Amino acid sequence: MRLGLDIGGTKIDAVALGDDAAVLARVRVATGFGPDAVVRNALSAALQAAEAAEVSVAALTSVGIGIPGIVDATAGVVRHAVNLGLGELALGPILSEHLGVPVRVENDVNAASLGAFHLLGLAGSMAYLNLGTGVAAGFVNDGSVWRGARGTAGEIGHIPIDPAGERCACGQIGCLETLAGGGWVARKWGGEAELPVLEVFDAADAGDERAVALRDELVGGAAAAVRILVLTADVETVVIGGGVSNIGARLLDRVCASLDELARGSQFLGSLELPSRVRLVPPGQPVAAIGAALAGVAESEAIGA
Amino acid sequence: MRLGLDIGGTKIDAVALGDDAAVLARVRVATGFGPDAVVRNALSAALQAAEAAEVSVAALTSVGIGIPGIVDATAGVVRHAVNLGLGELALGPILSEHLGVPVRVENDVNAASLGAFHLLGLAGSMAYLNLGTGVAAGFVNDGSVWRGARGTAGEIGHIPIDPAGERCACGQIGCLETLAGGGWVARKWGGEAELPVLEVFDAADAGDERAVALRDELVGGAAAAVRILVLTADVETVVIGGGVSNIGARLLDRVCASLDELARGSQFLGSLELPSRVRLVPPGQPVAAIGAALAGVAESEAIGA
């Protein structure tokens, strides 16, 4: 049995996976802020998940962690996880020493990519397009994550696609994230809704012109992201995940319609058959925690090899 | 010894490579138009290169081909090589039957990517940014080409980066190629120069305002291409090649200056250290023919394995 922990900005989502990759137990714990709190709560989440699955920690095959920030997967070190109050933390070695099992650390989007690849039963190459507060992507090929030369692969949210666009928090103009990032949509929309992007979709359906404009901008940005991922890496499948993907088929259908419209204007783009290559991540699944657990296995196999 | 053929729009560039990957002989032959002419002239180029290297064709380890169009490397089939008059041609099997040695077919940009990786003595991950008539890229990781799921990886010339830009031949608006493609620069500049982009750089140095604008557009497009390649795939190195790269250091220095300026406006972009990751392909080398020969070896090793 292996554990997977998805350490997010507010909560840690922990799962215990059986040898057939089925979820045997799931627990949630508040993340806290700063290195001490994050380490303590991650340990607590791991112990609670093991207890819920009725297994002793010593009997675990591995523990995998998905966490935001720049991750050095070899050293198990996370850097610049600003929302968690982490500058640099050797999370893998610290947790491994406390738990006595191999611990693998992955960037959260990469972990979710592995989880999506597994949950959808994919083969070959896939990009996971995370539409959350920000926009980023992860790449999986034949079950392995492509992290890039410096661990920053998939930072497509900061590709500028409109010189007349808005200034992004990163300092550039017209980044993809300013169109398709949930944080941007929420700020432009205003209000106090718990799921502002869903409120925008509902208001657009009801005919609100400002909501229609914001919705179409988000959909157009998501379609542009799919186009960039396929024109660059030529992945077979693009899986849309992240908080915004909870809108479900209403989002996917509009993204595919947008890609269809682009293809009508370009035979070349049409030949890429983009709409048929886009999928939604399965709803209601702890995709990043499952992916983190799978990443942990990959590591322990490497250690055993 | 192995041969490599770079089949271009006007000529076939053929090299014979020794076991240490040194060029032992090089010949050039007109390409011709249509399947019969291309096959006949490719055979002629291979025989002449073997003769110039004083080796019998039967003693060759392998022959590798680089050719424009969509290439199915497994089947050795090339499709849509419009400039060569080829709809679909089983070039690998045909040449292999005539020559009696394993023949590997690669897309020309992928072949040049392998050649650049070898000539620069690189390790890890690299993108080859081909600034020719059009714009495309190839990816090499640890000496292996990433072709993508459908053989179309690296078609970054058709990523739109300006909704207010010009309509590309592909039907989309504001494609990278409309800024950084040599064909676009030549058309906008006009005249009959043999090397129009070089003429534009010279005229810009002499203070011609129209030339300055075109040069800066090309440089900005090349910098945007580097940014897309690193933000998506996070390759360690981007090597600029293709006809436009013959401008040399005058091009590279301006692209790096443009990337430096972008970094001044964005700490995030600055952290990627883009200028230090860009290189020029070595000048005057038959990079695609050498890469094709190396691709041929990879195939014959696979056959022998």
Coordinates of C-alpha atoms in Angstrom, one line a residue, chain B:
Chain B
M1 CA 30.1 4.4 -42.4
R2 CA 26.7 5.8 -42.7
L3 CA 25.1 8.3 -45.2
G4 CA 22.8 11.2 -44.5
L5 CA 20.7 13.0 -47.1
D6 CA 19.0 16.3 -46.5
I7 CA 16.4 16.6 -49.2
G8 CA 15.5 20.3 -49.6
G9 CA 13.3 22.2 -52.0
T10 CA 16.1 22.8 -54.6
K11 CA 19.0 20.5 -53.7
I12 CA 19.8 17.2 -51.9
D13 CA 22.8 17.6 -49.6
A14 CA 24.4 14.3 -48.9
V15 CA 27.2 13.4 -46.5
A16 CA 29.2 10.3 -45.6
L17 CA 29.9 10.0 -41.8
G18 CA 32.7 8.0 -40.4
D19 CA 32.2 6.0 -37.2
D20 CA 33.5 9.0 -35.2
A21 CA 30.7 11.1 -36.9
A22 CA 33.3 13.1 -38.9
V23 CA 32.2 14.2 -42.4
L24 CA 34.2 12.1 -44.9
A25 CA 32.5 13.3 -48.1
R26 CA 29.8 15.7 -49.1
V27 CA 28.0 16.0 -52.5
R28 CA 25.0 18.0 -53.7
V29 CA 22.5 17.0 -56.3
A30 CA 19.4 18.8 -57.7
T31 CA 16.2 17.6 -56.0
G32 CA 13.8 17.7 -58.9
F33 CA 10.0 17.6 -58.5
G34 CA 7.6 14.7 -57.9
P35 CA 8.1 11.2 -56.5
D36 CA 10.0 9.7 -59.5
A37 CA 12.5 12.6 -59.7
V38 CA 13.0 12.7 -55.9
V39 CA 13.6 9.0 -55.6
R40 CA 16.0 8.9 -58.6
N41 CA 18.0 11.9 -57.4
A42 CA 18.1 10.7 -53.8
L43 CA 19.6 7.4 -55.1
S44 CA 22.1 9.3 -57.2
A45 CA 23.1 11.4 -54.2
A46 CA 23.6 8.4 -52.0
L47 CA 25.7 6.6 -54.7
Q48 CA 27.8 9.7 -55.3
A49 CA 28.4 10.3 -51.6
A50 CA 29.5 6.6 -51.1
E51 CA 31.8 6.8 -54.1
A52 CA 33.3 10.1 -52.9
A53 CA 33.9 8.4 -49.5
E54 CA 35.4 5.4 -51.3
V55 CA 33.0 2.9 -49.8
S56 CA 30.7 0.4 -51.5
V57 CA 27.0 1.0 -50.8
A58 CA 26.7 -2.6 -49.5
A59 CA 29.3 -1.8 -46.8
L60 CA 27.2 1.1 -45.4
T61 CA 25.7 0.7 -41.9
S62 CA 22.7 2.8 -42.7
V63 CA 21.3 5.7 -44.7
G64 CA 19.3 8.5 -43.0
I65 CA 17.0 10.9 -44.9
G66 CA 15.8 14.3 -43.7
I67 CA 12.8 15.6 -45.7
P68 CA 10.1 18.3 -45.3
G69 CA 6.5 17.2 -44.6
I70 CA 4.8 15.0 -42.2
V71 CA 7.0 11.9 -41.7
D72 CA 5.9 8.5 -40.3
A73 CA 9.4 7.5 -39.1
T74 CA 8.3 4.0 -38.3
A75 CA 7.0 3.2 -41.8
G76 CA 9.5 5.5 -43.6
V77 CA 6.6 7.3 -45.3
V78 CA 6.5 11.1 -46.0
R79 CA 3.3 13.0 -46.6
H80 CA 2.4 16.5 -47.7
A81 CA 5.9 17.5 -48.9
V82 CA 4.1 20.1 -51.1
N83 CA 7.3 21.9 -52.3
L84 CA 8.7 18.6 -53.5
G85 CA 5.5 17.5 -55.3
L86 CA 5.0 14.6 -52.9
G87 CA 1.5 13.6 -51.7
E88 CA 2.5 10.3 -50.0
L89 CA 5.7 8.4 -50.7
A90 CA 7.1 5.3 -49.0
L91 CA 10.6 6.8 -49.4
G92 CA 12.3 4.6 -46.7
P93 CA 11.2 1.2 -48.1
I94 CA 11.8 2.2 -51.7
L95 CA 15.4 3.5 -51.1
S96 CA 16.1 0.6 -48.8
E97 CA 15.1 -1.9 -51.5
H98 CA 17.3 -0.2 -54.1
L99 CA 20.4 0.3 -51.8
G100 CA 20.2 -2.9 -49.8
V101 CA 20.8 -1.1 -46.4
P102 CA 18.5 0.1 -43.6
V103 CA 17.0 3.6 -44.5
R104 CA 15.5 5.9 -41.9
V105 CA 13.3 8.8 -42.8
E106 CA 13.0 11.9 -40.5
N107 CA 11.3 15.2 -40.9
D108 CA 14.0 17.7 -42.0
V109 CA 13.7 19.9 -38.9
N110 CA 14.0 16.8 -36.6
A111 CA 17.1 15.7 -38.6
A112 CA 18.6 19.1 -38.2
S113 CA 17.8 19.0 -34.5
L114 CA 19.8 15.8 -34.1
G115 CA 22.7 17.3 -36.1
A116 CA 22.8 20.5 -34.0
F117 CA 22.7 18.5 -30.8
H118 CA 25.7 16.5 -32.0
L119 CA 27.7 19.3 -33.5
L120 CA 27.3 21.5 -30.3
G121 CA 28.2 18.5 -28.1
L122 CA 25.0 19.0 -26.1
A123 CA 23.5 16.9 -23.3
G124 CA 20.0 16.8 -21.8
S125 CA 17.2 18.6 -23.5
M126 CA 17.3 20.9 -26.5
A127 CA 14.9 22.6 -28.9
Y128 CA 16.1 23.5 -32.4
L129 CA 14.4 26.6 -33.6
N130 CA 14.4 26.6 -37.4
L131 CA 14.0 30.1 -38.8
G132 CA 13.8 29.5 -42.5
T133 CA 11.1 30.5 -44.9
G134 CA 8.7 29.4 -42.2
V135 CA 9.2 28.7 -38.5
A136 CA 9.3 25.3 -36.8
A137 CA 11.1 23.6 -34.0
G138 CA 12.4 20.1 -33.2
F139 CA 13.1 18.6 -29.8
V140 CA 16.0 16.3 -28.8
N141 CA 16.3 14.8 -25.3
D142 CA 19.4 12.8 -24.4
G143 CA 20.1 12.3 -28.2
S144 CA 16.5 11.1 -29.0
V145 CA 14.1 13.0 -31.2
W146 CA 10.6 13.8 -29.7
R147 CA 8.3 13.6 -32.7
G148 CA 5.1 13.9 -30.8
A149 CA 2.0 11.6 -30.9
R150 CA 1.2 12.3 -34.5
G151 CA 4.6 13.5 -35.9
T152 CA 3.7 17.2 -35.7
A153 CA 5.7 18.3 -32.6
G154 CA 7.3 21.7 -32.9
E155 CA 4.8 23.4 -35.3
I156 CA 5.2 26.5 -33.2
G157 CA 5.2 28.8 -36.3
H158 CA 1.4 28.5 -36.3
I159 CA 0.9 29.6 -32.7
P160 CA -1.0 33.0 -32.8
I161 CA 0.6 35.6 -30.6
D162 CA -1.2 38.8 -31.8
P163 CA -4.9 39.0 -32.4
A164 CA -4.2 42.3 -34.3
G165 CA -1.6 40.6 -36.5
E166 CA -1.6 39.6 -40.1
R167 CA -3.4 36.6 -41.6
C168 CA -1.1 33.6 -42.0
A169 CA -1.2 31.3 -45.0
C170 CA -2.5 28.7 -42.5
G171 CA -5.7 30.8 -42.1
Q172 CA -5.1 32.0 -38.6
I173 CA -4.3 35.5 -37.5
G174 CA -1.0 36.7 -36.0
C175 CA 1.0 33.4 -36.2
L176 CA 4.6 33.5 -34.9
E177 CA 5.6 32.8 -38.5
T178 CA 4.1 36.1 -39.8
L179 CA 6.7 37.9 -37.6
A180 CA 9.8 35.6 -37.6
G181 CA 9.4 33.6 -40.9
G182 CA 12.1 34.6 -43.5
G183 CA 9.4 34.3 -46.2
W184 CA 7.3 36.9 -44.5
V185 CA 10.2 39.3 -44.0
A186 CA 11.2 38.9 -47.7
R187 CA 7.7 39.6 -48.9
K188 CA 7.2 42.6 -46.7
W189 CA 10.7 44.0 -47.7
G190 CA 10.3 43.3 -51.4
G191 CA 13.1 43.5 -53.9
E192 CA 15.2 40.8 -55.5
A193 CA 18.0 40.2 -53.0
E194 CA 19.3 36.6 -52.8
L195 CA 19.4 36.9 -49.0
P196 CA 16.6 39.4 -48.2
V197 CA 16.7 39.0 -44.4
L198 CA 20.5 39.9 -44.5
E199 CA 19.6 42.9 -46.7
V200 CA 17.0 44.0 -44.1
F201 CA 19.6 43.7 -41.3
D202 CA 22.2 45.7 -43.4
A203 CA 19.6 48.4 -44.3
A204 CA 18.5 48.6 -40.6
D205 CA 22.1 49.2 -39.6
A206 CA 22.3 51.9 -42.2
G207 CA 19.3 53.6 -40.5
D208 CA 16.4 52.6 -42.9
E209 CA 13.3 52.9 -40.7
R210 CA 11.2 50.3 -42.6
A211 CA 14.1 47.9 -42.3
V212 CA 14.5 48.6 -38.5
A213 CA 10.8 47.8 -38.0
L214 CA 11.0 44.5 -40.0
R215 CA 14.2 43.5 -38.2
D216 CA 12.8 44.2 -34.8
E217 CA 9.6 42.3 -35.6
L218 CA 11.7 39.3 -36.7
V219 CA 13.9 39.5 -33.5
G220 CA 10.8 39.9 -31.3
G221 CA 9.2 36.9 -33.0
A222 CA 12.3 34.8 -32.5
A223 CA 12.5 35.8 -28.8
A224 CA 8.8 34.9 -28.4
A225 CA 9.5 31.5 -29.9
V226 CA 12.3 30.9 -27.4
R227 CA 10.0 31.9 -24.6
I228 CA 7.3 29.5 -25.8
L229 CA 9.7 26.6 -26.1
V230 CA 11.1 27.1 -22.6
L231 CA 7.8 27.9 -20.9
T232 CA 6.2 24.8 -22.5
A233 CA 8.9 22.1 -22.7
D234 CA 11.6 23.7 -20.4
V235 CA 14.4 22.6 -22.7
E236 CA 17.8 23.5 -21.3
T237 CA 19.0 24.9 -24.7
V238 CA 17.4 26.5 -27.7
V239 CA 19.5 26.3 -30.8
I240 CA 18.6 28.8 -33.6
G241 CA 19.2 27.4 -37.1
G242 CA 17.7 27.6 -40.6
G243 CA 18.5 30.1 -43.3
V244 CA 17.8 33.2 -41.2
S245 CA 20.5 32.0 -38.7
N246 CA 23.2 32.6 -41.3
I247 CA 23.0 36.3 -40.2
G248 CA 25.0 34.9 -37.2
A249 CA 25.9 36.9 -34.1
R250 CA 24.1 40.0 -35.3
L251 CA 20.9 38.0 -35.0
L252 CA 21.8 36.1 -31.8
D253 CA 22.9 39.3 -30.0
R254 CA 19.6 41.0 -30.8
V255 CA 17.5 38.0 -29.8
C256 CA 19.4 37.9 -26.5
A257 CA 19.0 41.6 -26.0
S258 CA 15.3 41.3 -26.6
L259 CA 15.1 38.5 -24.0
D260 CA 17.1 40.6 -21.6
E261 CA 14.6 43.4 -22.0
L262 CA 11.7 41.1 -21.4
A263 CA 13.4 39.8 -18.2
R264 CA 13.8 43.4 -16.9
G265 CA 10.0 43.7 -17.0
S266 CA 9.3 40.3 -15.4
Q267 CA 11.2 38.7 -12.5
F268 CA 9.6 35.4 -13.3
L269 CA 10.9 35.5 -16.8
G270 CA 14.3 36.6 -15.6
S271 CA 14.5 33.6 -13.3
L272 CA 14.4 31.4 -16.4
E273 CA 17.7 32.9 -17.6
L274 CA 16.6 32.7 -21.3
P275 CA 19.5 34.6 -22.9
S276 CA 22.1 32.1 -21.5
R277 CA 20.1 29.2 -22.9
V278 CA 20.1 30.3 -26.6
R279 CA 22.8 29.2 -29.1
L280 CA 23.4 29.5 -32.8
V281 CA 23.9 26.4 -34.9
P282 CA 27.5 26.2 -36.1
P283 CA 27.8 28.1 -39.4
G284 CA 28.6 26.4 -42.7
Q285 CA 27.9 22.9 -41.5
P286 CA 25.5 20.5 -43.3
V287 CA 23.6 20.1 -40.0
A288 CA 20.5 18.4 -41.4
A289 CA 22.4 15.9 -43.5
I290 CA 24.7 15.1 -40.5
G291 CA 21.6 14.7 -38.3
A292 CA 19.9 12.5 -40.9
A293 CA 23.0 10.2 -40.9
L294 CA 22.8 10.0 -37.1
A295 CA 19.1 9.2 -37.3
G296 CA 20.0 6.4 -39.7
V297 CA 22.4 4.9 -37.1
A298 CA 19.8 5.1 -34.4
E299 CA 17.5 3.1 -36.6
S300 CA 20.0 0.4 -37.6
E301 CA 21.0 0.0 -33.9
A302 CA 17.3 -0.6 -33.1
I303 CA 17.2 -3.2 -35.9
G304 CA 20.3 -4.9 -34.6
A305 CA 19.1 -4.8 -31.0

